[in-house]
Coordinates of C-alpha atoms in Angstrom, one line a residue:
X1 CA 48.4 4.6 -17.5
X2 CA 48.9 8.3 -17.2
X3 CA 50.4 9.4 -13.6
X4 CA 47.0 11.5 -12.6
X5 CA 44.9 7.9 -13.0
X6 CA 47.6 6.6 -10.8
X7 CA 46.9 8.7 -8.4
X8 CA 43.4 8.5 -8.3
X9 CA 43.3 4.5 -8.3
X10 CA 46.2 4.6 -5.6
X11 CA 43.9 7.0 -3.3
X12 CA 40.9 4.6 -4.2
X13 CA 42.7 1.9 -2.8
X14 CA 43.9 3.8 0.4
X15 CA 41.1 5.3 1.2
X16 CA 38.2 3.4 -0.3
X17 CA 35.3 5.0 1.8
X18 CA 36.1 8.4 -0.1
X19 CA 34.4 6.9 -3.2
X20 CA 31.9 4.9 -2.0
X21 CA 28.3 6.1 -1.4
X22 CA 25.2 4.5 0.4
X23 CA 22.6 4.2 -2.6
X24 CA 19.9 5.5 -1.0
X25 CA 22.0 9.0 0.4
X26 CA 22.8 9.5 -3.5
X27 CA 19.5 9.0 -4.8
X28 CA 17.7 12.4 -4.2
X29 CA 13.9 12.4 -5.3
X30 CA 11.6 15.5 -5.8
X31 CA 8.2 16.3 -6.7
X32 CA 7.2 20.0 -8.3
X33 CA 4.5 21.8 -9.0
X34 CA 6.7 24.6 -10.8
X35 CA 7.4 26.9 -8.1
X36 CA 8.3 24.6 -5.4
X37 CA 9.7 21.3 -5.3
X38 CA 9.9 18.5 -1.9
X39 CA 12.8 16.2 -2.0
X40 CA 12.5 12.9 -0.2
X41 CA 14.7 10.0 0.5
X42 CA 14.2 6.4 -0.6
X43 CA 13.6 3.6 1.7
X44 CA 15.2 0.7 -0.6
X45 CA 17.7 0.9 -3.5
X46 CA 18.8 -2.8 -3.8
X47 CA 16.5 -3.6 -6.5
X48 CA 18.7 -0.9 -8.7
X49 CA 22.2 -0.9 -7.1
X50 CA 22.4 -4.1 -5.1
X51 CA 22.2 -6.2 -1.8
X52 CA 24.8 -3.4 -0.4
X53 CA 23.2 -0.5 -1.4
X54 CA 26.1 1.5 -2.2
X55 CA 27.7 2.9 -5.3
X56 CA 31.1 2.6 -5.8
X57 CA 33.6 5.3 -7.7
X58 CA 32.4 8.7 -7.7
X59 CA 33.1 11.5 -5.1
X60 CA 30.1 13.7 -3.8
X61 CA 27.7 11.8 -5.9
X62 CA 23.9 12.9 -6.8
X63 CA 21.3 11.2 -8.4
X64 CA 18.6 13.7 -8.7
X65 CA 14.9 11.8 -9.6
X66 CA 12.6 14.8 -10.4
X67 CA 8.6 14.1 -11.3
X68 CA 6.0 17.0 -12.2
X69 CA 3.6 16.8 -9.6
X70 CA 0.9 16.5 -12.2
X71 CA 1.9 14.0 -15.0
X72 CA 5.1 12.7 -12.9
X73 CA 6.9 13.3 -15.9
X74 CA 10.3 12.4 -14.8
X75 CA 13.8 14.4 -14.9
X76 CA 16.7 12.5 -14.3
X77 CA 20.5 14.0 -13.7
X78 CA 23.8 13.2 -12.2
X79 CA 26.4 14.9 -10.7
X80 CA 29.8 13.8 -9.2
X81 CA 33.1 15.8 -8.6
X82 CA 35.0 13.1 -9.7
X83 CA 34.6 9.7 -11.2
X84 CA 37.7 7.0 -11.1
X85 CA 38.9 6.1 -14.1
X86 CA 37.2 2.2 -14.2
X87 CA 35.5 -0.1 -16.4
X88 CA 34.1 -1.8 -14.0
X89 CA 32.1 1.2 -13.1
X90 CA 28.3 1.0 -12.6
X91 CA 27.1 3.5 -15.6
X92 CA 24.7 5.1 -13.8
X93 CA 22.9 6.4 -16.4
X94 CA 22.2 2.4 -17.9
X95 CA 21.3 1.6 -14.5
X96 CA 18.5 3.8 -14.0
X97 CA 17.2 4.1 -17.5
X98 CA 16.0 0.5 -16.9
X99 CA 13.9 1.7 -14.3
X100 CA 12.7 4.8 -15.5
X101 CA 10.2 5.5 -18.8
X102 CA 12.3 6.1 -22.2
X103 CA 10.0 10.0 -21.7
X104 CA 12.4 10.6 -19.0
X105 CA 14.4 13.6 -19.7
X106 CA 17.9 13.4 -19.0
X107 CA 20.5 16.5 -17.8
X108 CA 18.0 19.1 -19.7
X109 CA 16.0 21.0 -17.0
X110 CA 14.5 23.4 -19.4
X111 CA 13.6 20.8 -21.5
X112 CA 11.9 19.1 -19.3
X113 CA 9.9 21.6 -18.0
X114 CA 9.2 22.9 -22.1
X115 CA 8.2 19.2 -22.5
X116 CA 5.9 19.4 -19.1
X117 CA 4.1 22.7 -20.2
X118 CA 3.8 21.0 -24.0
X119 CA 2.2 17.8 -22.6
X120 CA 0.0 19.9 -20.2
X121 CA -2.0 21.9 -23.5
X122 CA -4.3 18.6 -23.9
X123 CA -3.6 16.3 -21.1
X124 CA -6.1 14.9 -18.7
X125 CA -6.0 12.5 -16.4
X126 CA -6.2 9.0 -18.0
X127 CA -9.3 7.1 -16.5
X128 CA -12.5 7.7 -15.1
X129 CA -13.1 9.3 -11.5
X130 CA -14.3 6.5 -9.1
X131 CA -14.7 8.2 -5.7
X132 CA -13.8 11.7 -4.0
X133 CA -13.6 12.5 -0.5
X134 CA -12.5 16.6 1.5
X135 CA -9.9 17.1 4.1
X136 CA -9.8 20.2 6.0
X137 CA -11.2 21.6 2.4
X138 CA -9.0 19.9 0.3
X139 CA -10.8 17.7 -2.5
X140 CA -8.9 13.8 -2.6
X141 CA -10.0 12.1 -5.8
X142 CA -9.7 8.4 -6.6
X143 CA -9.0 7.7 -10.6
X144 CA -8.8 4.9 -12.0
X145 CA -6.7 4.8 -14.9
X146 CA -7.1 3.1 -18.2
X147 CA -4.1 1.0 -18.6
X148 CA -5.3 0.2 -22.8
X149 CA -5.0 3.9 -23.4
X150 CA -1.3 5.1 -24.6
X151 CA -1.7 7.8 -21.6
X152 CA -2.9 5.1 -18.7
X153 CA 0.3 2.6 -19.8
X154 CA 2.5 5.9 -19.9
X155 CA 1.5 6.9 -16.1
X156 CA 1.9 3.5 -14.5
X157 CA 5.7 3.5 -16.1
X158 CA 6.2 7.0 -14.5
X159 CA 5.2 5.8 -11.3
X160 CA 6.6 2.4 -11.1
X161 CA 10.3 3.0 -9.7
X162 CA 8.6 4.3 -6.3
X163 CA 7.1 0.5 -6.0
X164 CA 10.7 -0.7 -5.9
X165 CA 12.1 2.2 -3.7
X166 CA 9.2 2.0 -1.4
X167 CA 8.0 -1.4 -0.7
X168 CA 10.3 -3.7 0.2
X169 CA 10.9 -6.9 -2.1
X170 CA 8.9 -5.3 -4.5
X171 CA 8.7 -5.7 -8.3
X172 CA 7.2 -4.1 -11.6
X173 CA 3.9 -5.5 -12.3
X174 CA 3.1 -6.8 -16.1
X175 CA 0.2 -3.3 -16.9
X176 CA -0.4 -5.2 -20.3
X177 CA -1.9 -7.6 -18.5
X178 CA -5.7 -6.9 -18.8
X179 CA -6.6 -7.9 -15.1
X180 CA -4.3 -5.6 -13.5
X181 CA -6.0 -2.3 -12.5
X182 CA -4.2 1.2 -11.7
X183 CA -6.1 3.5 -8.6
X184 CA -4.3 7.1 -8.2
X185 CA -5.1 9.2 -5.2
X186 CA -5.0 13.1 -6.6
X187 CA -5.6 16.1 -4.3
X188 CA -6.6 19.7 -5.1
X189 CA -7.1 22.6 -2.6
X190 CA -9.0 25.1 -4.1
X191 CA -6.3 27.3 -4.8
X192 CA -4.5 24.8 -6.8
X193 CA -4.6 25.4 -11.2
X194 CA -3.8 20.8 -11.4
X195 CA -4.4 17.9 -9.2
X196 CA -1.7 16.4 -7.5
X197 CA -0.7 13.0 -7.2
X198 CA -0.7 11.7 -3.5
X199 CA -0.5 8.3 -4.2
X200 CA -1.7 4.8 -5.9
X201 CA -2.5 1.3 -5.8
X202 CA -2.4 -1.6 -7.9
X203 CA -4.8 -4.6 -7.7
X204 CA -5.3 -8.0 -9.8
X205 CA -8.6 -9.6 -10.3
X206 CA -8.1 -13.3 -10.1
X207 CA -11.2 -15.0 -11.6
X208 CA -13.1 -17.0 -8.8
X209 CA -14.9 -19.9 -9.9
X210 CA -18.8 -19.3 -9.2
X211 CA -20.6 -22.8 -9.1
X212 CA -21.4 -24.7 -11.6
X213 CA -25.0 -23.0 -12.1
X214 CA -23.5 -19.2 -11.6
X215 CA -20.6 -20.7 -14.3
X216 CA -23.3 -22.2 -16.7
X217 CA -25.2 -18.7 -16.3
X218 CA -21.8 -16.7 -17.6
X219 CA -21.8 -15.0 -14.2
X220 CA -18.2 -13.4 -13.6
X221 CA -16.8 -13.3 -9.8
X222 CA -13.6 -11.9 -8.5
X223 CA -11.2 -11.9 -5.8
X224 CA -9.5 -8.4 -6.4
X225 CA -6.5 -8.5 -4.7
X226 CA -4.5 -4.8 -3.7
X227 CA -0.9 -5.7 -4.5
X228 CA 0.9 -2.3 -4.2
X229 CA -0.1 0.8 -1.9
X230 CA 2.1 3.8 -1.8
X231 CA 1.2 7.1 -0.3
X232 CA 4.0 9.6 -1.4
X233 CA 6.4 10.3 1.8
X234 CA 5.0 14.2 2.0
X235 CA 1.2 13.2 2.2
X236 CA 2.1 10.6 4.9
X237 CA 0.8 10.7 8.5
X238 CA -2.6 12.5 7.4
X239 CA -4.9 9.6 7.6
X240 CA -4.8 9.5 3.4
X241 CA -3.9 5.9 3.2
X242 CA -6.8 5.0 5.6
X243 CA -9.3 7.0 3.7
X244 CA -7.7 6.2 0.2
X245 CA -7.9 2.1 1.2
X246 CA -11.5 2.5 2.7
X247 CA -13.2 4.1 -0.3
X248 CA -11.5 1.8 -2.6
X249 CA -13.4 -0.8 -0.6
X250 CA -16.5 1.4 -0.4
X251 CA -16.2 1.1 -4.2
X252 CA -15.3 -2.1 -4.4
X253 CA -18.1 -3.3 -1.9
X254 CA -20.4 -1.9 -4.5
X255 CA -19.6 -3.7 -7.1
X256 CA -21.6 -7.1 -7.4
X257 CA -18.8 -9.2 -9.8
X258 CA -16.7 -8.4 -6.6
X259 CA -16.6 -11.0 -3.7
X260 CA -13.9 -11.0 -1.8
X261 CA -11.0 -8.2 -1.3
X262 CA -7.8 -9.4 -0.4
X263 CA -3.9 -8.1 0.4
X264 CA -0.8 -9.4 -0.8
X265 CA 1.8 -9.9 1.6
X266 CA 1.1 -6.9 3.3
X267 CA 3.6 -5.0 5.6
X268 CA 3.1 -3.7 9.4
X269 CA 2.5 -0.6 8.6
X270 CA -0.3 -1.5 6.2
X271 CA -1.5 -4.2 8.6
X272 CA -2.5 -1.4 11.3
X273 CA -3.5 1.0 9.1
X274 CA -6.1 -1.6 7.4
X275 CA -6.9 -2.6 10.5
X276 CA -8.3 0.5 12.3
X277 CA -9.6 1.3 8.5
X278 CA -11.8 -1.6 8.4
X279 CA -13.1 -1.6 12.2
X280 CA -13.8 2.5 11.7
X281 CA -15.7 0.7 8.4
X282 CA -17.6 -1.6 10.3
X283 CA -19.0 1.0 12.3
X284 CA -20.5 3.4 9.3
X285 CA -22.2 0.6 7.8
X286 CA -24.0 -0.3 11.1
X287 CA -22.4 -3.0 12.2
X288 CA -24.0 -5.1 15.3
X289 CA -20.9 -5.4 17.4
X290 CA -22.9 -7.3 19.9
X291 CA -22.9 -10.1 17.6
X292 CA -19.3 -10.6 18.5
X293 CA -19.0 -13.1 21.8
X294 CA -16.5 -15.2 22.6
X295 CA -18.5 -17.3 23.8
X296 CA -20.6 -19.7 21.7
X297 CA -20.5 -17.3 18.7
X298 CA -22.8 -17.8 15.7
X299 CA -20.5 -19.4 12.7
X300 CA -23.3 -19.3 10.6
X301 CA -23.3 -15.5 11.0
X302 CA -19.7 -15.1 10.5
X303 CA -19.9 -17.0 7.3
X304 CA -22.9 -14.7 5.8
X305 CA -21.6 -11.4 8.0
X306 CA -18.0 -12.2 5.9
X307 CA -19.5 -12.8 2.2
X308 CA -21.5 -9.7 3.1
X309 CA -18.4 -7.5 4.3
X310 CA -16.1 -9.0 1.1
X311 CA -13.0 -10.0 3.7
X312 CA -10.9 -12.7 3.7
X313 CA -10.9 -15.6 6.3
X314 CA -7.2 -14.1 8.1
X315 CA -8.8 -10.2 7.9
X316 CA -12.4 -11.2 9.4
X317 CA -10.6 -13.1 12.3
X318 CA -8.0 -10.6 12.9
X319 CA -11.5 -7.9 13.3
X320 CA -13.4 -10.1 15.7
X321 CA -10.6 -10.8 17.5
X322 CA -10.0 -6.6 17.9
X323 CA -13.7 -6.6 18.3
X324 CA -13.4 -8.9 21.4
X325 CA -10.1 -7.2 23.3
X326 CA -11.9 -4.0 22.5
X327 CA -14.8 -5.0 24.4
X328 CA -12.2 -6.3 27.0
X329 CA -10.7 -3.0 27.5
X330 CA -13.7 -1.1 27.9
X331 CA -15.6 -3.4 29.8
X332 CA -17.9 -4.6 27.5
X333 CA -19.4 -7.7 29.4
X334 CA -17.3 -9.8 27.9
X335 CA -14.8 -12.5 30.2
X336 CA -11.0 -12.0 29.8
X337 CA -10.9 -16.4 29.9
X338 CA -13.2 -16.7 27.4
X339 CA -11.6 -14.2 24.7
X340 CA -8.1 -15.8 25.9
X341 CA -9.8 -19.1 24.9
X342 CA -11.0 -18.0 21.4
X343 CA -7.9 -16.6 20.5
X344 CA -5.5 -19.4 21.4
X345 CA -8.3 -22.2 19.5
X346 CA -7.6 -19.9 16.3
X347 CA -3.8 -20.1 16.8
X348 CA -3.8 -23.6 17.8
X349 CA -5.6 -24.3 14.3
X350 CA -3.3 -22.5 12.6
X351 CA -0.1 -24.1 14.1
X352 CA -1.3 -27.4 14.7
X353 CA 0.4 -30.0 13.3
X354 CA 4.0 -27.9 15.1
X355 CA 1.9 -28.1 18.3
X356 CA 1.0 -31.2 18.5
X357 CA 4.4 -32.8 17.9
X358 CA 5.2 -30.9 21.6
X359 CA 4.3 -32.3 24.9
X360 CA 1.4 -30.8 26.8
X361 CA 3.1 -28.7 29.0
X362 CA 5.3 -27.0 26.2
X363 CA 2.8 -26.8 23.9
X364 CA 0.2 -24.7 26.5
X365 CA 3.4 -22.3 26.9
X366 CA 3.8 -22.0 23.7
X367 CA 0.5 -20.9 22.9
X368 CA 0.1 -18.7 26.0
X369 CA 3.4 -17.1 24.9
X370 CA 1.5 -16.0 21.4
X371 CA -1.8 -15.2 23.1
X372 CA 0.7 -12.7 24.8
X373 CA 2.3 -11.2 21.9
X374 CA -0.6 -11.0 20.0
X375 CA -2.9 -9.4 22.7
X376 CA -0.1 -6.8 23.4
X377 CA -0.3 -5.9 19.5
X378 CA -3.9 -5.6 18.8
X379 CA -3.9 -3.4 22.5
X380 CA -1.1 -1.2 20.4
X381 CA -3.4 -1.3 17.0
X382 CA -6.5 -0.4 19.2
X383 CA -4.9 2.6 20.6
X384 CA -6.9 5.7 21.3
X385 CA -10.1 3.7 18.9
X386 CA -13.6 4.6 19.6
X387 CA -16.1 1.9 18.5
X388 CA -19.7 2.7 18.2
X389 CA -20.6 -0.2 20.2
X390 CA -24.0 -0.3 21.6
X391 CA -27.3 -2.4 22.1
X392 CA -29.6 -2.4 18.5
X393 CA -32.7 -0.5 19.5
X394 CA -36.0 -2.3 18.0
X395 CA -36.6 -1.8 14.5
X396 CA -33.7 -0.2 13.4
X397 CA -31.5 -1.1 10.6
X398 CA -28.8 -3.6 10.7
X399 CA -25.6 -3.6 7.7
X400 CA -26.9 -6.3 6.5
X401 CA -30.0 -4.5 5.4
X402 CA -28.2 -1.4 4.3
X403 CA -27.9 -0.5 0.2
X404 CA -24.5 -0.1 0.0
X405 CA -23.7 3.2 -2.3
X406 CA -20.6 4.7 -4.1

């Protein structure tokens, strides 16, 4: 072992902290459009470097994650001012190349932007355009992408890392599979010579078995069911995941194979966001809010008002329950006992059989507890939310009468 390893394991060993780094400090990621470029900060690393998050060896260490805000063709480069002299070093290089497409380009900036500029003569956006929606004058466009095509395949690889850096206990989807479908948000002020990509979503279409007669008649029906949903750090807090989710509905709702949409394990943050989307939903297809009571309310009309809206049993409750502490809030003519009472018989049905091994008194505390929590919440969710709620004049249309269009 030559003297200047020495040294360096012996100051390793003294001062260990010097060449240890927190994962997601090191990783650096940026988007470009060629003439500037907006670095942002993961939120999880473990799926690459471990429980602990932190890389250990290297002094001053940066992993630079680069995408063309375009294509999201990726650059990838390292840097360190030194490295220890170990072979039981993470290769950082290994590490990420399983996470990133074999197109990545590696330590050659101007190669990667000659390869950029080359793959830009002929590239379009692989898929069809679904949807679009303006913002302050700024076009949003919803693709979505044809995973068979060389091109589709290619995109989903160059976006895929951000599922595992973003959403926590998130993994790589099998894009091979024919069920799974690709949506990518682009945006494009008027200004702006390409699109830019804002953000994506996967979904799964599990096949839903449609009666025997629907069956025998070869009629197809789906659950879809949204599995990943990232809005890229920069375009966050504009309302773009709200509008992105509800047209994806809007063009999901229009679609007849479709009958129910559905969300995997999803997080807080998408929770609240779906939430005020689908309520704000609600009311632009016409929605009779007076419908909701909580009182003697119509099940027959929640079954048919649900197949007609494409929710899921959990969403649908979580909406009329909203509905109702809405109402409550604004003084709606609706009694703070009675909504307190629909609430709990939910909950109670959904932790019944831990209920009932409690006595009487513990259990009613129990429940009153979570009536508490939960009303607290959906007061939070609510917020500053203004529902078009008002009395059906005569004659007029109600949603479930409305052609819904894309």
């Amino acid at each position: 072992m030559s003297l200047e390893n020495s040294k360096q394991i012996s100051a390793a060993s003294l001062q260990p902290e010097l060449w240890t780094a927190s994962s997601n400090d090191a990783l650096n990621l940026f988007v470009t459009d060629g003439e500037q470029a907006i670095n942002f900060q993961p939120l999880f690393t473990y799926p690459i470097f471990g429980d602990a998050e932190t890389i250990y060896g290297y002094q001053d260490l940066n992993i630079f994650l680069c995408f063309d805000h375009y294509t999201f063709k990726p650059f990838l480069n390292i840097k360190y001012k030194e490295k220890l002299d170990d072979s039981d070093l993470v290769d950082l290089k290994a590490t990420m190349d399983k996470y990133v497409p074999e197109s990545t380009i590696f330590k050659d900036e101007i190669a990667w932007v000659d390869s950029i500029n080359e793959e830009k003569k002929n590239y379009n956006i692989p898929g069809d355009k679904i949807d679009s929606f303006k913002k302050e004058k700024i076009e949003y466009s919803i693709y979505k992408i044809d995973l068979k095509s060389a091109a589709g395949l290619e995109l989903h690889k160059r976006l895929q890392i951000l599922v595992l850096l973003y959403i926590e206990a998130g993994s790589f989807i099998d894009a091979e599979d024919d069920l799974w479908d690709l949506y990518v948000l682009y945006e494009r002020a008027p200004e702006d010579k390409e699109p830019s990509i804002v953000g994506f979503t996967t979904a799964y279409n599990y096949w839903k078995y449609p009666g025997a007669k629907n069956f025998d008649d070869e009629k197809s029906e789906v659950r879809i069911k949204t599995s990943q949903f990232i809005i890229l750090p920069v375009y966050q807090g504009q309302g773009l995941g709200q509008s992105f989710y509800s047209h994806l509905c809007k063009y999901w709702l229009a679609n007849d194979n479709i009958v129910e949409i559905v969300v995997e394990d999803p997080n807080e943050g998408f929770d609240d966001m779906r939430d005020r989307a689908d309520l704000k939903r609600l009311g632009d297809l016409g929605f009779d809010f007076d419908k909701v009571v909580a009182k003697d309310i119509d099940q027959d009309w929640i079954t048919k008002t649900r197949a007609h809206l494409k929710l899921e049993k959990r969403q649908f409750a979580r909406l009329l329950e909203l509905i109702l502490l809405y109402k409550l809030k604004n003084n709606k003519s609706v009694s703070k006992s009675d909504v307190r009472l629909f609430i709990k018989r939910r909950l109670y049905k959904k932790n019944k059989e831990g209920l009932d091994s409690l006595d009487e008194a513990t259990r009613r505390d129990k429940l009153q507890t979570a009536y508490q929590a939960l009303e607290e919440d959906y007061f939070r969710i609510l917020g500053d939310l203004r529902l078009p709620i008002k009395r059906r004049l005569d004659g007029e249309d109600t949603f479930e009468s409305k052609k819904i269009k894309v």
